[in-house]
Amino acid sequence: MGKHEKLLIQILSGTSDANISFDELCGLLKHLGFEVRIRGSHHIFRKEGVVEKINLQRAGNKAKPYQVKQVRNVIVKYKLGGNIDV
């Protein structure tokens, strides 16, 4: 199991939203096919077929918990997690 799969399981489980690395979350979104545009401190992720834009900002070296929840909701809504079930 690779690092993206482990992070995906951690996000989908929802048990440690405050402990997700910002850089790892950005890397996962890129791995899932999202394109990133950076405007100041905002990292805006878009993907064809996904209506929502994901806007992430750093909180130290961690992602903000409410933003991790938004990412989880998009992954679940569009079934981007593949065959991973939590």
Coordinates of N, CA and C in Angstrom, one line a residue:
M1 N 0.8 -1.2 0.0 CA 0.0 0.0 0.0 C 0.9 1.2 0.0
G2 N 0.7 2.1 -1.0 CA 1.5 3.3 -1.1 C 1.0 4.5 -0.2
K3 N 1.8 5.5 -0.2 CA 1.5 6.7 0.7 C 0.2 7.3 0.4
H4 N -0.2 7.4 -0.9 CA -1.4 8.0 -1.2 C -2.6 7.2 -0.7
E5 N -2.5 5.9 -0.8 CA -3.6 5.0 -0.3 C -3.7 5.1 1.2
K6 N -2.6 5.2 1.9 CA -2.6 5.3 3.4 C -3.3 6.7 3.8
L7 N -2.9 7.7 3.1 CA -3.4 9.0 3.4 C -4.9 9.1 3.1
L8 N -5.3 8.4 2.0 CA -6.7 8.4 1.6 C -7.6 7.7 2.6
I9 N -7.0 6.6 3.1 CA -7.7 5.8 4.2 C -7.8 6.7 5.5
Q10 N -6.8 7.4 5.8 CA -6.8 8.3 7.0 C -7.8 9.4 6.8
I11 N -7.9 10.0 5.6 CA -8.9 11.1 5.4 C -10.3 10.5 5.4
L12 N -10.5 9.4 4.7 CA -11.9 8.8 4.7 C -12.4 8.3 6.0
S13 N -11.4 7.9 6.9 CA -11.8 7.5 8.2 C -12.3 8.6 9.1
G14 N -11.8 9.8 8.8 CA -12.3 11.0 9.5 C -11.8 11.1 11.0
T15 N -10.8 10.3 11.4 CA -10.4 10.3 12.8 C -9.3 11.3 13.1
S16 N -8.6 11.8 12.1 CA -7.5 12.7 12.5 C -7.4 13.9 11.5
D17 N -8.6 14.6 11.3 CA -8.6 15.7 10.4 C -7.6 16.8 10.7
A18 N -7.3 17.0 12.0 CA -6.4 18.0 12.4 C -4.9 17.6 12.3
N19 N -4.7 16.4 11.9 CA -3.3 15.9 11.8 C -2.9 15.5 10.4
I20 N -3.4 16.1 9.4 CA -3.1 15.8 8.0 C -2.1 16.9 7.5
S21 N -1.0 16.4 6.9 CA 0.0 17.3 6.4 C -0.6 18.1 5.2
F22 N -0.3 19.4 5.1 CA -0.8 20.2 4.0 C -0.2 19.7 2.7
D23 N 1.1 19.5 2.7 CA 1.8 19.0 1.5 C 1.3 17.7 1.0
E24 N 1.1 16.8 2.0 CA 0.6 15.4 1.6 C -0.8 15.5 1.0
L25 N -1.7 16.4 1.6 CA -3.0 16.6 1.1 C -3.0 17.1 -0.4
C26 N -2.1 18.1 -0.6 CA -2.0 18.7 -2.0 C -1.5 17.6 -2.9
G27 N -0.5 16.8 -2.5 CA 0.0 15.7 -3.3 C -1.1 14.7 -3.6
L28 N -1.9 14.4 -2.7 CA -3.0 13.4 -2.9 C -4.0 13.9 -4.0
L29 N -4.3 15.2 -3.8 CA -5.3 15.8 -4.8 C -4.7 15.8 -6.2
K30 N -3.4 16.1 -6.3 CA -2.7 16.0 -7.6 C -2.7 14.6 -8.1
H31 N -2.5 13.6 -7.3 CA -2.5 12.2 -7.6 C -3.9 11.8 -8.1
L32 N -4.9 12.4 -7.6 CA -6.3 12.1 -8.0 C -6.7 12.8 -9.3
G33 N -5.8 13.6 -9.8 CA -6.1 14.2 -11.1 C -6.5 15.7 -11.0
F34 N -6.4 16.3 -9.9 CA -6.8 17.7 -9.8 C -5.6 18.6 -10.3
E35 N -6.0 19.7 -10.8 CA -5.0 20.7 -11.3 C -5.0 21.8 -10.2
V36 N -3.9 22.3 -9.9 CA -3.7 23.3 -8.9 C -3.4 24.7 -9.5
R37 N -4.0 25.7 -8.9 CA -3.6 27.1 -9.2 C -3.3 27.8 -7.9
I38 N -2.2 28.5 -7.8 CA -1.9 29.1 -6.5 C -2.0 30.6 -6.7
R39 N -2.8 31.2 -5.8 CA -3.0 32.6 -5.7 C -2.7 33.1 -4.3
G40 N -1.5 33.6 -4.1 CA -1.1 34.0 -2.8 C -1.0 32.8 -1.9
S41 N -1.7 32.8 -0.8 CA -1.7 31.6 0.1 C -2.7 30.6 -0.2
H42 N -3.6 30.8 -1.2 CA -4.6 29.9 -1.6 C -4.2 28.9 -2.7
H43 N -4.4 27.7 -2.4 CA -4.1 26.6 -3.4 C -5.5 26.1 -3.8
I44 N -5.8 26.4 -5.1 CA -7.2 26.1 -5.6 C -7.1 24.9 -6.5
F45 N -7.8 23.9 -6.2 CA -7.8 22.6 -7.0 C -9.1 22.4 -7.7
R46 N -8.9 22.1 -9.0 CA -10.1 21.8 -9.9 C -9.9 20.6 -10.6
K47 N -11.0 19.9 -11.0 CA -10.9 18.7 -11.8 C -12.1 18.6 -12.7
E48 N -11.9 18.3 -13.9 CA -13.0 18.1 -14.8 C -14.0 17.1 -14.3
G49 N -15.3 17.4 -14.3 CA -16.3 16.5 -13.8 C -16.6 16.7 -12.4
V50 N -15.8 17.6 -11.7 CA -16.1 17.9 -10.3 C -16.5 19.3 -10.2
V51 N -17.7 19.6 -9.8 CA -18.3 20.9 -9.7 C -17.6 21.8 -8.7
E52 N -17.3 21.3 -7.5 CA -16.7 22.0 -6.4 C -15.3 22.3 -6.7
K53 N -14.9 23.6 -6.3 CA -13.4 23.9 -6.3 C -13.0 23.6 -4.8
I54 N -11.8 23.1 -4.7 CA -11.2 22.9 -3.4 C -10.2 24.0 -3.1
N55 N -10.4 24.8 -2.1 CA -9.5 25.9 -1.8 C -8.8 25.6 -0.5
L56 N -7.5 25.4 -0.5 CA -6.8 25.0 0.7 C -5.8 26.1 1.1
Q57 N -5.7 26.3 2.4 CA -4.7 27.2 3.0 C -3.9 26.5 4.1
R58 N -2.7 26.8 4.2 CA -1.8 26.2 5.2 C -2.2 26.7 6.6
A59 N -2.1 25.8 7.6 CA -2.1 26.2 9.0 C -0.8 25.6 9.6
G60 N 0.3 26.3 9.5 CA 1.6 25.8 9.8 C 1.9 24.8 8.8
N61 N 2.3 23.6 9.2 CA 2.5 22.5 8.2 C 1.4 21.6 8.0
K62 N 0.3 21.9 8.6 CA -0.9 21.0 8.6 C -2.0 21.7 7.7
A63 N -2.9 20.9 7.2 CA -4.1 21.4 6.5 C -5.2 21.7 7.6
K64 N -6.0 22.7 7.3 CA -7.1 23.0 8.2 C -8.1 21.9 8.3
P65 N -8.5 21.5 9.5 CA -9.5 20.4 9.6 C -10.7 20.5 8.8
Y66 N -11.3 21.7 8.7 CA -12.6 21.8 8.0 C -12.3 21.7 6.5
Q67 N -11.1 22.0 6.0 CA -10.8 21.8 4.6 C -10.5 20.3 4.3
V68 N -10.0 19.6 5.3 CA -9.8 18.1 5.1 C -11.2 17.5 5.0
K69 N -12.2 18.0 5.8 CA -13.6 17.5 5.7 C -14.2 17.8 4.3
Q70 N -13.9 19.0 3.8 CA -14.4 19.3 2.4 C -13.8 18.3 1.4
V71 N -12.5 18.1 1.5 CA -11.8 17.1 0.6 C -12.5 15.8 0.7
R72 N -12.7 15.3 1.9 CA -13.3 14.0 2.1 C -14.7 13.9 1.5
N73 N -15.5 15.0 1.6 CA -16.8 15.0 1.0 C -16.8 14.9 -0.5
V74 N -15.8 15.6 -1.1 CA -15.7 15.6 -2.6 C -15.2 14.2 -3.0
I75 N -14.3 13.6 -2.3 CA -13.8 12.2 -2.6 C -15.0 11.2 -2.6
V76 N -15.8 11.3 -1.5 CA -16.9 10.4 -1.4 C -18.0 10.7 -2.4
K77 N -18.3 12.0 -2.6 CA -19.4 12.3 -3.6 C -19.1 11.8 -5.0
Y78 N -17.8 12.0 -5.4 CA -17.5 11.6 -6.8 C -16.8 10.3 -6.9
K79 N -16.8 9.5 -5.8 CA -16.2 8.2 -5.7 C -14.8 8.2 -6.3
L80 N -13.9 9.1 -5.8 CA -12.6 9.2 -6.2 C -11.6 8.3 -5.4
G81 N -12.1 7.7 -4.4 CA -11.3 6.8 -3.6 C -11.1 5.4 -4.2
G82 N -11.6 5.2 -5.4 CA -11.4 3.9 -6.0 C -12.2 2.8 -5.2
N83 N -11.5 1.7 -4.9 CA -12.1 0.6 -4.2 C -11.8 0.6 -2.7
I84 N -11.4 1.8 -2.2 CA -11.1 1.9 -0.8 C -12.4 2.1 0.0
D85 N -12.7 1.3 0.9 CA -13.9 1.4 1.8 C -13.5 1.6 3.2
V86 N -14.0 2.6 3.9 CA -13.7 2.8 5.3 C -15.0 2.8 6.1

